[in-house]
XYZ file of C-alpha atoms in Angstrom:
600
model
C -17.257 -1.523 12.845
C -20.031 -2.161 10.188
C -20.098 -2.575 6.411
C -22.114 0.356 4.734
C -23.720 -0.560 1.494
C -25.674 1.882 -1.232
C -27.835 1.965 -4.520
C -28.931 5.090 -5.853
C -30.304 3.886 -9.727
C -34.423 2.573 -10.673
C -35.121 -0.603 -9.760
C -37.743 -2.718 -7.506
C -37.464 -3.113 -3.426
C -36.956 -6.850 -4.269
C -34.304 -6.425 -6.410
C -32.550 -3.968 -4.419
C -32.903 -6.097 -1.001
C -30.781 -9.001 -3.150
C -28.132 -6.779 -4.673
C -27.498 -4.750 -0.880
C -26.899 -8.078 0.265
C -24.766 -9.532 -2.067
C -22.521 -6.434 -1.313
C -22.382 -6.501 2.244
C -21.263 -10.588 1.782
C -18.924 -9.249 -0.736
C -17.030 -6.791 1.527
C -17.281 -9.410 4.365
C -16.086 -12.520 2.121
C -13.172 -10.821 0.251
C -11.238 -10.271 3.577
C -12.404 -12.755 5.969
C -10.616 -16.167 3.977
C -8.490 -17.248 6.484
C -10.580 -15.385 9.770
C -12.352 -16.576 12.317
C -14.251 -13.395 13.064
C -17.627 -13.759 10.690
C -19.254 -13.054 12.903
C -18.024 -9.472 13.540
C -20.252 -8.088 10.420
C -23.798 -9.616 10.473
C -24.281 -9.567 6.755
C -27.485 -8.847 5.081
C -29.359 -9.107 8.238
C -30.686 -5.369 7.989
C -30.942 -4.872 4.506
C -33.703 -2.598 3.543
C -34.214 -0.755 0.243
C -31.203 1.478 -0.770
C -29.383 1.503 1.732
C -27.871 -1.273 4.002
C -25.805 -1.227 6.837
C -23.928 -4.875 8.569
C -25.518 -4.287 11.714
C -29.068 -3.197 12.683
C -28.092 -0.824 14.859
C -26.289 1.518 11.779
C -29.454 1.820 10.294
C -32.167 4.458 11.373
C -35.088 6.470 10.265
C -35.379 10.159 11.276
C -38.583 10.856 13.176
C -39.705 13.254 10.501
C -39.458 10.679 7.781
C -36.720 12.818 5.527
C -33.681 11.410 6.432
C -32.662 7.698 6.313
C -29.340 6.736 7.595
C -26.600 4.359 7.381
C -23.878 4.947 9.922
C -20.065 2.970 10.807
C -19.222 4.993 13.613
C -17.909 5.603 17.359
C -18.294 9.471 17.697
C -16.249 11.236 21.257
C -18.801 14.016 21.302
C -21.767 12.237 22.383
C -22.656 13.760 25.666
C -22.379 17.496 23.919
C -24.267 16.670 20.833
C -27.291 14.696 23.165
C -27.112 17.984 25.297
C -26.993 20.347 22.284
C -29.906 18.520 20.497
C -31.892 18.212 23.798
C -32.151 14.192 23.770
C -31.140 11.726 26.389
C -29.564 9.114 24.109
C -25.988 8.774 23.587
C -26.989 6.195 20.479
C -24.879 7.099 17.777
C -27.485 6.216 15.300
C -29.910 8.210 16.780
C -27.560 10.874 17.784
C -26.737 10.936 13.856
C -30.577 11.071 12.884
C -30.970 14.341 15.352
C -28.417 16.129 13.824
C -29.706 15.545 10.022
C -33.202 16.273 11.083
C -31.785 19.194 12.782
C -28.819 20.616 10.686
C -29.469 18.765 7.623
C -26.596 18.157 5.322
C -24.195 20.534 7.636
C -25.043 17.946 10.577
C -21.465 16.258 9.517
C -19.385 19.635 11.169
C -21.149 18.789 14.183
C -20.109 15.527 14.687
C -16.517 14.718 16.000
C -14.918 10.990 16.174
C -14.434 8.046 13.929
C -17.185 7.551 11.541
C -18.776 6.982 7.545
C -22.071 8.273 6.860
C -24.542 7.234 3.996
C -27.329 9.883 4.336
C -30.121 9.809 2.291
C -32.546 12.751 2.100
C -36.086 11.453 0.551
C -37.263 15.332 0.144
C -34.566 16.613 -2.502
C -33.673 12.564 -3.898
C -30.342 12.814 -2.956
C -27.635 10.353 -1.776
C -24.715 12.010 0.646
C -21.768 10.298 1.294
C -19.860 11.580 4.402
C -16.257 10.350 6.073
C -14.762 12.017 9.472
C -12.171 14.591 9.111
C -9.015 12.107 9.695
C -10.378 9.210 7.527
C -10.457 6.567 10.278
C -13.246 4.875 8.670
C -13.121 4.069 4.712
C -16.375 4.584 2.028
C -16.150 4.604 -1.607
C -18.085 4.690 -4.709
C -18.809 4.100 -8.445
C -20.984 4.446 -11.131
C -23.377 1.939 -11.890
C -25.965 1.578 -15.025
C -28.490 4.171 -14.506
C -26.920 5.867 -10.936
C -24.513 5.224 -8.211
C -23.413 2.566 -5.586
C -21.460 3.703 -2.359
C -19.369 0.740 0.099
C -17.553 0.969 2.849
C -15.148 -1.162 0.782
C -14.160 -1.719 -2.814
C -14.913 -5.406 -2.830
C -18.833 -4.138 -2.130
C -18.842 -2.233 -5.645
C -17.493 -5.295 -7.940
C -18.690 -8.535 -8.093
C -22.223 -7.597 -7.357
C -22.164 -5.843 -10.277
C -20.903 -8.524 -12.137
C -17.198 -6.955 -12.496
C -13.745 -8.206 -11.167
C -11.930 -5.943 -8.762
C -8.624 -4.020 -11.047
C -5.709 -2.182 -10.046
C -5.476 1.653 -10.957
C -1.716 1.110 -12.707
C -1.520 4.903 -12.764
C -2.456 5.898 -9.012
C 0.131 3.098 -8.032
C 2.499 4.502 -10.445
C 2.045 7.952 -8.266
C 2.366 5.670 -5.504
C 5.967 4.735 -6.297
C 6.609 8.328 -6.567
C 5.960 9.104 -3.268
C 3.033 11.948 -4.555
C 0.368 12.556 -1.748
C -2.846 11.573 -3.366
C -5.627 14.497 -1.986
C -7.976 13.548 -4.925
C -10.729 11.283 -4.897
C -8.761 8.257 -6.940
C -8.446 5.250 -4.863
C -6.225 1.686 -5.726
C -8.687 0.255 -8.079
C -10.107 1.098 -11.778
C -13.363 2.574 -11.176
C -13.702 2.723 -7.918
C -13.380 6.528 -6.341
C -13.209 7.002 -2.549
C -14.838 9.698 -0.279
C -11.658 11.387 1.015
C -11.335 12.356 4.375
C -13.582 15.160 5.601
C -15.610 15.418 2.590
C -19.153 15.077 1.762
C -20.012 13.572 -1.891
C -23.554 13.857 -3.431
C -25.114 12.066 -5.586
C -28.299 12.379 -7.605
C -29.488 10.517 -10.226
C -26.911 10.379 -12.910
C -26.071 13.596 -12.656
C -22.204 13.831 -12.094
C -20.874 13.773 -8.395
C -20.344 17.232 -6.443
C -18.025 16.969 -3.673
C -16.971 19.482 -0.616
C -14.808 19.643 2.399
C -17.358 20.140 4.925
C -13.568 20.355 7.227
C -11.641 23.547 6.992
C -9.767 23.490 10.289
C -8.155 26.821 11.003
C -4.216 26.518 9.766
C -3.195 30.176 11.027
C -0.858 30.182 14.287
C -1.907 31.711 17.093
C 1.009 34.058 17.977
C -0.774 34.367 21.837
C 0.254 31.073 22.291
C 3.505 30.371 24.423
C 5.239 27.550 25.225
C 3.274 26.709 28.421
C -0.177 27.541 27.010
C 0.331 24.532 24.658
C 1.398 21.869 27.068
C -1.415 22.776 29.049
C -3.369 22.568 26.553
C -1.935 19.070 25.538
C -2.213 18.299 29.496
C -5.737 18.779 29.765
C -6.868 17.776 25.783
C -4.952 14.268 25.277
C -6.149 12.416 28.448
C -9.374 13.053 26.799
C -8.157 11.973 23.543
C -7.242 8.775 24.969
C -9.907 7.809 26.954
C -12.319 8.393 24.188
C -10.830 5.422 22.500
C -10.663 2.877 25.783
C -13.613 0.888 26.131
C -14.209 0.662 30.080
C -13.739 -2.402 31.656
C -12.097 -4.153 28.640
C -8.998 -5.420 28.360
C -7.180 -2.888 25.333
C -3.817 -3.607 23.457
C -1.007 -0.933 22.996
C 1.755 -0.470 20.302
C 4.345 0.629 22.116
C 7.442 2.310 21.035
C 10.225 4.364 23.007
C 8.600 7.657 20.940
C 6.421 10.011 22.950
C 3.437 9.500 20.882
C 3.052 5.941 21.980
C 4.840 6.190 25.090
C 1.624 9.387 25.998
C -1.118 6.795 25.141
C -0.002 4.033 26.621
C 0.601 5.467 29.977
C -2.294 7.466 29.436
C -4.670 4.440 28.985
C -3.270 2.774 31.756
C -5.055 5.824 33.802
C -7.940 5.383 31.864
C -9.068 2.124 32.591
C -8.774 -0.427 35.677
C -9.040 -3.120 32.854
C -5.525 -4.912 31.491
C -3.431 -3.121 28.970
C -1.126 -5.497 27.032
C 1.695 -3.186 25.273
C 3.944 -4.669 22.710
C 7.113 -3.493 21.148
C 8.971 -4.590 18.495
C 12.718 -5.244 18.882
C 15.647 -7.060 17.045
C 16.097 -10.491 16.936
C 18.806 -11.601 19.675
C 22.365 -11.312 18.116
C 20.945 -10.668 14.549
C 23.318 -7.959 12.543
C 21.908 -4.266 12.772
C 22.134 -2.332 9.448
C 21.399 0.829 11.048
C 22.321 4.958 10.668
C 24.896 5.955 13.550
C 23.142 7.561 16.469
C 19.849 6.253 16.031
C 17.951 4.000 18.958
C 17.957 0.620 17.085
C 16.196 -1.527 20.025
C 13.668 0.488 21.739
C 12.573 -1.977 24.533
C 14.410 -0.983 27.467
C 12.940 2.702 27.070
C 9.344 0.907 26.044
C 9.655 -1.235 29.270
C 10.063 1.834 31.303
C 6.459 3.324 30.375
C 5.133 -0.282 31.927
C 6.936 -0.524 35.108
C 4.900 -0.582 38.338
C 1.460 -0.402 36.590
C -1.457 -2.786 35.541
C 0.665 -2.899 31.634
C 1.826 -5.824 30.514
C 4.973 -6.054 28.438
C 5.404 -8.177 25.877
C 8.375 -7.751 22.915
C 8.305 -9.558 19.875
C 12.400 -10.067 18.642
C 12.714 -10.179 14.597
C 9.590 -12.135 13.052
C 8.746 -12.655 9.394
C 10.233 -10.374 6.771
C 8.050 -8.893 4.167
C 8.186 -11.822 1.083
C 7.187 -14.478 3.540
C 3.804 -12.306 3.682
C 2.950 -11.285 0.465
C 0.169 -13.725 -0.330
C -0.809 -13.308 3.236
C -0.957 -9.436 3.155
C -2.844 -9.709 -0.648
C -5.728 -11.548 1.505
C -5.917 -9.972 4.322
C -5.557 -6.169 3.153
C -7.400 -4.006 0.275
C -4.490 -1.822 -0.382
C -0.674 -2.958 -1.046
C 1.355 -3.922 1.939
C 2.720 -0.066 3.727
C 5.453 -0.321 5.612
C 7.039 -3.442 4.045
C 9.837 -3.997 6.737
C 7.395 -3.414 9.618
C 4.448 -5.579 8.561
C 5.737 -8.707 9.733
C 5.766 -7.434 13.124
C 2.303 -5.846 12.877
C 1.153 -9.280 12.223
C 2.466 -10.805 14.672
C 1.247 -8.543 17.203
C -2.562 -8.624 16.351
C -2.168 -12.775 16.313
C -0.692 -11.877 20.108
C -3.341 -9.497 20.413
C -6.498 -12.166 19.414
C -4.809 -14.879 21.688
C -5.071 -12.545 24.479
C -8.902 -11.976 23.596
C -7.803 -8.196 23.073
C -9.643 -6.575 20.299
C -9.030 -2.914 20.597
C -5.017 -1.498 20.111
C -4.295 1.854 20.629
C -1.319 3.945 18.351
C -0.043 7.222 17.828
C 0.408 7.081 14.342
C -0.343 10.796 13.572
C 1.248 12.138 16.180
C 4.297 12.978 14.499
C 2.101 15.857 12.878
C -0.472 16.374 16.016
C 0.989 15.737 19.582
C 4.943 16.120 18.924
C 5.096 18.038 16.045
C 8.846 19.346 16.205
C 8.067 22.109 13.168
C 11.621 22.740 12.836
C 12.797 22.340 8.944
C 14.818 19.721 7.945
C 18.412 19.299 6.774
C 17.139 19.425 3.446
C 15.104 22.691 3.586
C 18.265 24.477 5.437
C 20.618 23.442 2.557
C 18.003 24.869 -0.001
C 17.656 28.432 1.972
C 21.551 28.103 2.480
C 20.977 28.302 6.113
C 23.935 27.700 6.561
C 24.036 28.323 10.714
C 21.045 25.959 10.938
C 22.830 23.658 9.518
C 25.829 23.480 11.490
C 23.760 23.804 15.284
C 21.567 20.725 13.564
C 24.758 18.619 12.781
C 26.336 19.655 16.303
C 23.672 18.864 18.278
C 25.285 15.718 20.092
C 21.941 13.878 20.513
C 21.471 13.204 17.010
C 24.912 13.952 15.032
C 25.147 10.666 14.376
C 21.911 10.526 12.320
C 22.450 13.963 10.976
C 25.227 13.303 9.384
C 24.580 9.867 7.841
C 21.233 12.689 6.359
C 23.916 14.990 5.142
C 25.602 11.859 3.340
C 22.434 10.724 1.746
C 21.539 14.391 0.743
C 24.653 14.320 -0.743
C 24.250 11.156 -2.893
C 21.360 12.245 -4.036
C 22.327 15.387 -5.919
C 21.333 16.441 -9.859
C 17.832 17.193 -10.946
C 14.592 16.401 -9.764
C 13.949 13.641 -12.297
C 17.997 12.111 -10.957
C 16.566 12.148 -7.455
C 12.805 10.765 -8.368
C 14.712 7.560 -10.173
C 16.875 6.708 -7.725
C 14.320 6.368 -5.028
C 11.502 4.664 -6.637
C 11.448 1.527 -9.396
C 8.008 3.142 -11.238
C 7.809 2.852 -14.955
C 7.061 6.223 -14.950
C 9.314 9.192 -12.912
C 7.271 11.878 -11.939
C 9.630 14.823 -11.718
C 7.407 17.936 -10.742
C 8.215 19.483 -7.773
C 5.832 19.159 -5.487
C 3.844 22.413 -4.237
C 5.794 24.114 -0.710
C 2.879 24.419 1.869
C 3.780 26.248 5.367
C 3.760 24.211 7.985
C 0.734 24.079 9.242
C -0.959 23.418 5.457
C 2.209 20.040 5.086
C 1.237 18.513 8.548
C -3.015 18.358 7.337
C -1.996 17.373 3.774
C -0.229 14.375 5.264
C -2.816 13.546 7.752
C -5.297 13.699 5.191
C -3.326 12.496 2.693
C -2.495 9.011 5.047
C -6.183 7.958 4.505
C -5.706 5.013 6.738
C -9.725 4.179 6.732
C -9.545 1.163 4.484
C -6.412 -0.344 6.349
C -7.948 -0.057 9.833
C -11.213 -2.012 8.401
C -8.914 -4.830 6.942
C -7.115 -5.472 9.967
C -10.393 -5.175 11.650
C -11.863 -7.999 9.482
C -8.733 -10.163 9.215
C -7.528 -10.120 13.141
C -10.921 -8.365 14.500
C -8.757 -5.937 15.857
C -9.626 -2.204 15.922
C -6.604 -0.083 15.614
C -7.688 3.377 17.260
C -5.238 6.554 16.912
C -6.224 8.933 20.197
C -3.051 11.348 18.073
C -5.471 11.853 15.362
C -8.166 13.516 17.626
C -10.018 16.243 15.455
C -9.518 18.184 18.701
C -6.122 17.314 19.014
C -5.159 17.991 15.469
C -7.219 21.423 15.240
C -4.859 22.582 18.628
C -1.966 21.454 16.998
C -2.527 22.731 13.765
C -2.199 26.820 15.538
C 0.303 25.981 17.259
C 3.212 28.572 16.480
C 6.315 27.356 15.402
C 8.028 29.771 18.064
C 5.999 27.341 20.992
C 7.574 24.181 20.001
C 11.181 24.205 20.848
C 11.739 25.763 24.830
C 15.578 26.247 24.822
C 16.954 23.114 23.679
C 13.963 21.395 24.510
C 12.526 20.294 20.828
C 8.994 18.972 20.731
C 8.293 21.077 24.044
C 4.769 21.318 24.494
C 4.284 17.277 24.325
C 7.652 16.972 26.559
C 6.243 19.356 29.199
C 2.879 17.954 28.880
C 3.856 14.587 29.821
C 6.155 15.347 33.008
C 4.870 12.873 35.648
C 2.890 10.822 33.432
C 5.947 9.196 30.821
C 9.233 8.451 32.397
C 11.731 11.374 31.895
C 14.340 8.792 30.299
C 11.744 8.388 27.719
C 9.942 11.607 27.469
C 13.739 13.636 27.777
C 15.051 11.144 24.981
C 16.065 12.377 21.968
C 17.333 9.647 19.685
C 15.426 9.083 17.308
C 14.170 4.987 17.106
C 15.308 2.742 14.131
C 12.377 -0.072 13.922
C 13.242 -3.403 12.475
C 17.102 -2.712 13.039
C 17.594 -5.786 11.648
C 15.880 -5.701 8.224
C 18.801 -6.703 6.262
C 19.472 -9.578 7.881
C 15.898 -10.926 7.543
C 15.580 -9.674 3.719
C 18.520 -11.569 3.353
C 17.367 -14.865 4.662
C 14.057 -14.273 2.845
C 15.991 -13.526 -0.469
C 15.087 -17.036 -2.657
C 11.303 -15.832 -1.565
C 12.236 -11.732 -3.286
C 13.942 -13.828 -5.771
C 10.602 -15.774 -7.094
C 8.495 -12.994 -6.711
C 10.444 -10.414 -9.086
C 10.433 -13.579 -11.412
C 6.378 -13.782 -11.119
C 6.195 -10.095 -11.544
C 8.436 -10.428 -14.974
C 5.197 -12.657 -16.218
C 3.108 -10.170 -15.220
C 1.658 -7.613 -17.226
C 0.261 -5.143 -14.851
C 3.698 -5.270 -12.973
C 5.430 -4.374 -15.725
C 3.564 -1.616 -16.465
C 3.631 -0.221 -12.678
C 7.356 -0.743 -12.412
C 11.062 -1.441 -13.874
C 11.690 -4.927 -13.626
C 14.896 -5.275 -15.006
C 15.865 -3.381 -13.342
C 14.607 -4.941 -9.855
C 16.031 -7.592 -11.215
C 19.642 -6.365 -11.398
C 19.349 -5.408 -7.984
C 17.894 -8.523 -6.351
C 21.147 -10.490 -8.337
C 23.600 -7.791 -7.074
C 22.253 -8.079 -3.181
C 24.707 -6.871 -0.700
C 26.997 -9.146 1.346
C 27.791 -6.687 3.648
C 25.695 -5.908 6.796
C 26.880 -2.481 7.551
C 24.900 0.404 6.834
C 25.537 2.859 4.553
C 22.149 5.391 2.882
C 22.841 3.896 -0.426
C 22.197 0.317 0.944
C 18.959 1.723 2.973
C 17.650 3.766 0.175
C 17.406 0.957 -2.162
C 17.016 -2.477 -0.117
C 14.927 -1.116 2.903
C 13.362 1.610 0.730
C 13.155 1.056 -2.970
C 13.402 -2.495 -3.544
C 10.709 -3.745 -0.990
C 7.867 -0.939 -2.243
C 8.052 -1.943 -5.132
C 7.744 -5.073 -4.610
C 4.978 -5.414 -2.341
C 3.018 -2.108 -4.754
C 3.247 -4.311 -7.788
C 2.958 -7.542 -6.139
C -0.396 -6.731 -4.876
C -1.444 -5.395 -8.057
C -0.153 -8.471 -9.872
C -2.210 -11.100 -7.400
C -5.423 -8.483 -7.656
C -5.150 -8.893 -11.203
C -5.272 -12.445 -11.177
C -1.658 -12.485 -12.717
């Protein structure tokens, strides 16, 4: 990865040449305080006028003299777009440069894989600002006296300009709400980010015009059976994978007993003759489990089966650090707030595992709930809506998961009156947001979320704190574009559920593993650690009570009430997991980072 850095306003080369570099050592500086990995962005060694990239190699020149480029990327389609444009190099800077000098501002559609483009076309004086369909790699933007600036990261686009970086109270309000945010707002005041698949251009001071250049086809192909997708899956996703393994280098592998991760790992392992080191997260030994009946709540043995008799290496890290240990650590290290509260402490953990094995690539299947083993059945929720009332009873009887479904049924349950009763009692914001959200099919839900994820400026913090690069082989814009026509009749065989990935995968994944259908429970034992952790909650809800920004983001009082009436009781029940491994730790760790951005 690179930092990206942009000026688009009147000023001398001089002048310009200072300020590109001050940004680049801003984005580097604001997340590299406690790394060792400096070394992984080389500054303002290529700074040239208007644009700047941390690496010499992301900058480039097209041949005709129009289009100057400044590229973070690791595209899949090399080979075809060097064949395509009739060149033998498989450079992505220069593979970039054909395809504006060729296609011009439509190149983008013709590029596939991980990447952030800042394009700028000398003939027509304008600035385009591009990110890959999926939003693996961040960029954002601001106004500026007299024009723009573009960064691959917010901390580029504030003190060079002589501002301090601010939280957005409102967008982390919508946060708290649970809304998908598809527009162009990003965590901080000021500061807008290019969304996923879009191209953003800018000219002059002339307001910002926008376009998804990435309009994947959402209808289902009826052809399609059963079979036709697994092949398809069979053929696609050993592509997917290897397009993300370095050869000959050793690569690290978050492993759960879930297809997704269970497919790439074994997967890479074919890949590559180099190491794989897997790690899965489990319980601590004899710690109490606050879990929903029926669900997997240590997933190591299955995990361990995926590395048996192959060239993966195991490794399991038992309970770790709870969230409020991590708080100041997560504030430095990341540019958002802290997702996944209860599973960050792990996460943690494994990229310091990963860097002491001199492993800097880890592979996930993060989107592959919505790509690779999308189930597209409808939940217990949507069945009780359409009084589906059949679905509802083969759903609770199925004896995999009745367990689970009916500690759903419970919480559905609990959770009745109107929308603004069931907004409040899942979220601590200041403000409820009660509109219902708009239904989308299918299809339409599973790209909104994969857009909506946005995981670009994540990946680049853990890339600068642990020099780690977290690749996703599930969130293949080949892989998503099959999935996404994928009929809803092709995904359940029987009373085979997520059939295409299941069949795909016969041979490769264990069939205890890739026949399992209990669903996994990670950090089992979250109570238990909150618990020991909760003199740390207990300080922090009292810093956030002298904050002002906290209290405008959230309720504190009460937080406060239910910090002071914490549960003594280890056993699960969905009121305790909605609010103390839901509710509690969000917003805690939302308006936590927004009080230590703030300087509060």
């Amino acid at each position: 990865m690179t930092s990206l850095a942009a000026c688009l306003r009147p000023g001398d080369a001089a002048s310009a040449e200072r300020l590109l570099g001050a940004m680049l050592v801003a984005q580097q500086a604001a997340a590299t305080r406690e790394s060792a990995v400096e070394g992984a962005f080389a500054a303002a060694a290529a700074v040239v006028p208007l644009l700047a990239g941390g690496d010499r190699s992301a900058l480039g020149t097209s041949p005709c003299g129009r289009w100057l480029v400044a590229i973070d990327a690791r595209l899949t389609n090399r080979q075809t777009l060097a064949a395509t444009l009739g060149v033998t190099s498989t450079s992505g800077r220069e593979l970039v440069l054909g395809a504006f000098t060729r296609w011009g501002s439509e190149a983008p559609s013709r590029l596939s894989g991980n990447f952030a483009i800042i394009a700028w076309d000398r003939d027509a004086h304008r600035l385009h600002l591009i990110r890959d369909p999926l939003g693996q790699r961040p960029l954002f933007f601001r106004a500026v006296a007299g024009g723009y600036a573009a960064a691959s990261m917010p901390a580029g686009l504030a003190a060079p300009f002589g501002d301090p970086l601010r939280p957005d109270p409102g967008r982390l309000c919508r946060l708290l709400n649970h809304r998908m945010e598809l527009d162009d707002a990003s965590h901080y005041a000021g500061i807008l980010r290019v969304r996923p698949g879009e191209i953003v251009t800018l000219a002059g001071d002339a307001p910002p015009r926008a376009r998804l250049y990435w309009r994947p086809d959402t209808d289902p192909d009826s052809r399609l059976t059963t079979r036709d997708c697994a092949d398809a899956f069979a053929g696609l996703l050993p592509i997917a994978v290897a397009d993300q393994v370095d050869r000959g280098r050793a690569v690290g592998a978050h492993l759960s007993a879930g297809l997704d991760s269970s497919a790439v790992t074994a997967l890479a392992a074919r890949a590559t003759d180099a190491r794989i080191l897997a790690i899965t997260a489990a319980p601590a030994d004899g710690a109490p489990i606050t879990a929903p009946r029926g669900r997997l709540v240590d997933e190591s043995p299955l995990a361990r089966l995926v590395t048996a008799g192959g060239r993966v290496d195991h490794h399991c890290i038992a309970g770790g650090d709870g969230f409020a240990s991590l708080l100041d650590n997560a504030h430095a290290a990341l540019a958002q707030p802290m997702p996944s509260p209860q599973n960050y402490g792990w996460v943690a953990a494994s990229f310091d595992l990963l860097r002491a094995h001199d492993i800097a690539v880890v592979l996930i299947g993060q989107a592959g709930n919505f790509t690779f083993s999308r189930d597209g059945q409808p939940g217990l929720r949507e069945l009780l809506r359409a009084g589906r009332w059949g679905g509802v009873l083969r759903r609770l009887l199925d004896p995999a998961q009745i367990g689970a479904r009916l500690a759903q049924v419970q919480q559905r349950l609990a959770s009745r009156g109107s929308e603004a009763d069931r907004a409040a009692r899942w979220t601590l914001a200041r403000t409820i947001i009660d509109d219902p959200a708009t239904p989308l099919a299918p299809p339409e839900h599973s790209l909104a979320i994969l857009q909506g994820m946005d995981p670009g400026a994540l990946l680049r913090s853990f890339f600068t704190r642990w020099g780690i690069d977290m690749r996703d082989p599930t969130a293949d814009q080949r892989l998503v574009e099959l999935a996404l026509r994928i009929p809803t009749s092709a995904l359940r065989s029987g009373s085979l559920d997520r059939a295409p990935a299941r069949l795909s995968l016969g041979g490769i994944v264990p069939d205890a593993v890739r026949l399992n259908r209990r669903r996994g429970y990670q950090s089992s034992d979250w109570l238990d650690r909150m618990t020991r952790e909760r003199s740390l909650i207990a300080q922090e809800v009292a810093a956030l009570g002298r904050s002002a920004v906290a209290q405008d983001i959230i309720d504190v009082p009460r937080l406060r009430r239910l910090v002071e009436d914490w549960p003594t009781d280890m056993r699960y029940t969905p009121d305790v997991e909605r609010v103390y491994r839901h509710v509690v730790p969000q917003a805690i760790t939302i308006a936590g980072w927004a009080r230590r951005v703030a300087g509060e």
